[in-house]
Amino acid sequence: MLVTAAFRASRLSSASLSRVSASAATAVSSTANPNPTSPTPPSPPSSSSPAVRHLSDWRSPLSHRAAVRSSAAVAERFERSFSSMATRNAYEGILTPLSKPGGGEFGKYYSLPALNDPRIDRLPYSIRILLESAIRNCDDFQVKPKDVEKIVDWENTSPKQVEIPFKPARVLLQDFTGVPAVVDLACMRDAMNRLGGDSNKINPLVPVDLVIDHSVQVDVARSENAVQANMELEFSRNKERFGFLKWGSNAFHNMLVVPPGSGIVHQVNLEYLGRVVFNRDGLLYPDSVVGTDSHTTMIDGLGVAGWGVGGIEAEAAMLGQPMSMVLPGVVGFRLSGKLKDGVTATDLVLTVTQILRKHGVVGKFVEFYGEGMSELSLADRATIANMSPEYGATMGFFPVDHVTLQYLKLTGRSDETVAMIESYLRANKMFVDYSEPQTEKVFSSYLELNLEDVEPCLSGPKRPHDRVTLKDMKADWHSCLDNKVGFKGFAVPKESQNKVADFSFHGKPAQIKHGDVVIAAITSCTNTSNPSVMLGAALVAKKACELGLEVKPWIKTSLAPGSGVVKKYLEKSDLQKYLNQLGFHIVGYGCTTCIGNSGDLDEAVAAAISENDIIASAVLSGNRNFEGRVHPLTRANYLASPPLVVAYALAGTVNIDFEKEPIGTGKDGKDVFFRDIWPSNEEIAEVVQSSVLPDMFKGTYEAITKGNPMWNQLSVPSGTLYSWDPTSTYIHEPPYFKDMTMSPPGPHGVKNAYCLLNFGDSITTDHISPAGSIHKDSPAAKYLMDRGVDRKDFNSYGSRRGNDEIMARGTFANIRIVNKLLKGEVGPKTIHIPSGEKLSVCDAAMKYKSEGHDTIILAGAEYGSGSSRDWAAKGPMLQAGFELSSTGVKAVIAKSFERIHRSNLVGMGIIPLCFKSGEDAETLGLTGHERYNIDLPSSVSEIKPGQDVTVTTDNGKSFTCTVRFDTEVELEYFNHGGILPYVIRNLIGSKQ
């Protein structure tokens, strides 16, 4: 892994440490050298140096060590930052040495058993991680003893929705979310300068792992040179973005950067970055992480507590702020039995997703346990954990056990490191040994699944929790054609359901029908980190090729592994050639189809779909299939295991019963059925055992340290303040702090606001936040064309997340969005109420702005579900004219919110309100044509978390809502106009 500035944290001198409190020393341990006996590494090279120092020179995370750069100035800053804290940790008496098996010590740790409190033995393992963090960081300043008591008493306090602070051990960013995070940090430095503060105070105070996971727009597929070609395209499009991140890695301390082409962030986190246990300056503590993507939860499969947060929340954590969270309930999910032959980990996770969605786990932890755990590989666990956002939980946690330790060794962690991890977790009652009697844990609720009951399945056509068993797939498809338009319906008239559209493909006649597959993608870290399903897909390809089956040439097939390890074991098994033969060439190592980077379909295929209104299908091994996400022209999108992706590519349609109908015709002229190409579990296990080897992981991640020529040749400016280019369409200075003063603006109500949008249920961040390609007729496209950008160079919204002008224009631009103000019309438009004009959402928002009007949004249940996207909150805040002002979207009134999105709204100063139970806009007779007043007290001290407020309209209606500021800290953020202004004012106002 190439690192341009690897964990460049300050290391306090011994003299300095003697002057700070024990609690402060503990806090510093999150940024100090974890191995005090190691020599201090040399300073990093200049950004212009072509030979950039590699992670091997800076202490690889494979040995769980990070390098530091000594600096008297930075050390002084840390010392001052802790001078206002209390002088001792109330729990320093339980600091306990941990002995090595062969003599000596690993270090010291805060011992939970030393508390001698029987309540701890009954705590779920996931809650014990929160408890240890609170004890270790207890300084009676940011974390208080009463917070520790709340967690110890979890069994009684969790039902009461109590607030606790949490300090994660590190923060994880990927390039799409990392760019706006670095943009915001750069803006904060500018604001500090303008307000007379020290801009160098703006630095991450916990380790930040930033993976440029090279989200690949699949322009080149079905080609042996697809990886190199797509990489060259990505660098030509994103050179400015990549260069900005390379600048940031040098400008900010404590930031590690993984270069493009290395893998998907969550797979790299699982295989390489995850520490499980930190050892910093001799202090041992559990790894925990918050990341700016909701699938950060994948790391929970490794026993590391991690979940997704909004970018603004992550930035606050980076800056040393404790995360304020409601102590969660924990659903205990017992697993028993063993998966049947032919059933994959993907089938299991889609089943678990449906069960947990039905149970209701939003805002909760799910902790897995039971004898069935021994039947699940670590990769299987990671697959389940990865999809926590799809079943709605904060995380799906798998405590560390022997399977975890085996995986750590497989992926190249040293024997000494694994021994330290096991010793620490056993000593601190955080290790599960199923060979020993198990102490009964208390959970908030209980679920159970016998693995033998899991069947092969898919999910779709529009939501990840709409599971369909494989045997029922054809019948379900016909029901979807019949049903009215909705999550399970397309309302295709009976007489049109067998329509055949003829077209010419490269001079040859071709046909396409409803349900025909036009995209088949093995993609997404959810599955590409799992050797059993990846090699299973390769075995399907092998059997199909040997029987003479082919994939239709107009189906866009692709394979995007999450790391180079996958390529190595596919080649070792000699199976990649069969995937290539069917068109599943490796296109790159990053997010592709699952995030909407499908690339264009062939023009002839696209025209046939559009001109004949064909319901075309995509089948992908991803985790998201919301409308408009995968591709604008695939209205039916199914999530499936990689082997099933290959099978459906071969069949060419989802309108097939695999039990009864042949998948194709073999070279001998005979019918070939699904059962003829499906490998047994034993076949898969055998090839996994012989092909997936520890040296592959070691070699892959050692090679990453060499970077790649395109990255190494990027020349970036030096300096700690960024020189903004006003003509850039990639990196732009947002106006968050334009009018900021040292005085907080205070809370605000809403006066005479118009309704910008009126939504129903399940509006996702895919509907709200800009994602995927930039439509040629969108406001964002007009902005780019006005600045001389050709359509071919539009790139994606993800690639342009560093430009607020584009992102604000792309907010609510999803082509499948349903706004009730349009009375059935689908698309990214709304009605400007005063004039009755139908406008793009962006243009309507700007028109309201010019008229001096506030706006609100009405919504149904689960508003903001889906990926954790800070732009889903930033966009509405900025959309009314791209500047902070008294106008704009001031509130969202919904039946319920997705956890992260609600938090993000608060972080950007937008009021989240919930209708009372049993009420919504329709039951209250609200059409969205009213003007709204929300009465909030003028002093934040008069507002309480979860209090009721009155909403009135200009036509005499009045109703009560619950204001969803869930914690006192969130009220402070609202008082300051958002989380980032709060941090700046605190830094300037401190004694530093």
GROMACS .gro file of C-alpha atoms in nm, residues 31 53 76 83 106 165 194 204 278 282 312 336 338 393 419 456 611 630-631 640 693 698 710 784 788 845 856 868:
model
   28
   31THR     CA    1  -0.260   0.866   1.772
   53ARG     CA    2   0.782   0.609   0.060
   76GLU     CA    3   0.272   2.101   2.234
   83SER     CA    4  -0.484   2.077   2.961
  106PHE     CA    5   0.212  -0.735   2.551
  165PRO     CA    6  -2.061   0.912   2.410
  194ARG     CA    7  -1.056   3.405   0.877
  204PRO     CA    8  -0.747   1.424   1.244
  278PHE     CA    9  -0.475  -0.203   1.889
  282GLY     CA   10   0.174  -0.042   2.531
  312ILE     CA   11  -1.998   1.524   0.877
  336SER     CA   12  -2.804  -2.357   1.415
  338LYS     CA   13  -2.565  -2.624   0.837
  393ALA     CA   14  -2.938  -0.252   1.185
  419ALA     CA   15  -0.145  -1.431   1.982
  456PRO     CA   16  -3.139  -2.056  -0.309
  611GLU     CA   17  -3.834   0.271  -2.800
  630VAL     CA   18  -2.792   0.015  -1.131
  631HIS     CA   19  -2.870   0.167  -1.471
  640ALA     CA   20  -2.801  -1.276  -0.650
  693LEU     CA   21  -0.343  -1.929   0.033
  698LYS     CA   22   0.078  -1.110   0.184
  710MET     CA   23  -0.004   0.680  -1.268
  784LEU     CA   24  -2.110   2.142  -1.681
  788GLY     CA   25  -1.732   2.382  -2.156
  845ALA     CA   26  -3.567   2.547  -0.489
  856ILE     CA   27  -3.999   2.187   0.392
  868SER     CA   28  -2.506   0.673   0.434
   0.00000   0.00000   0.00000
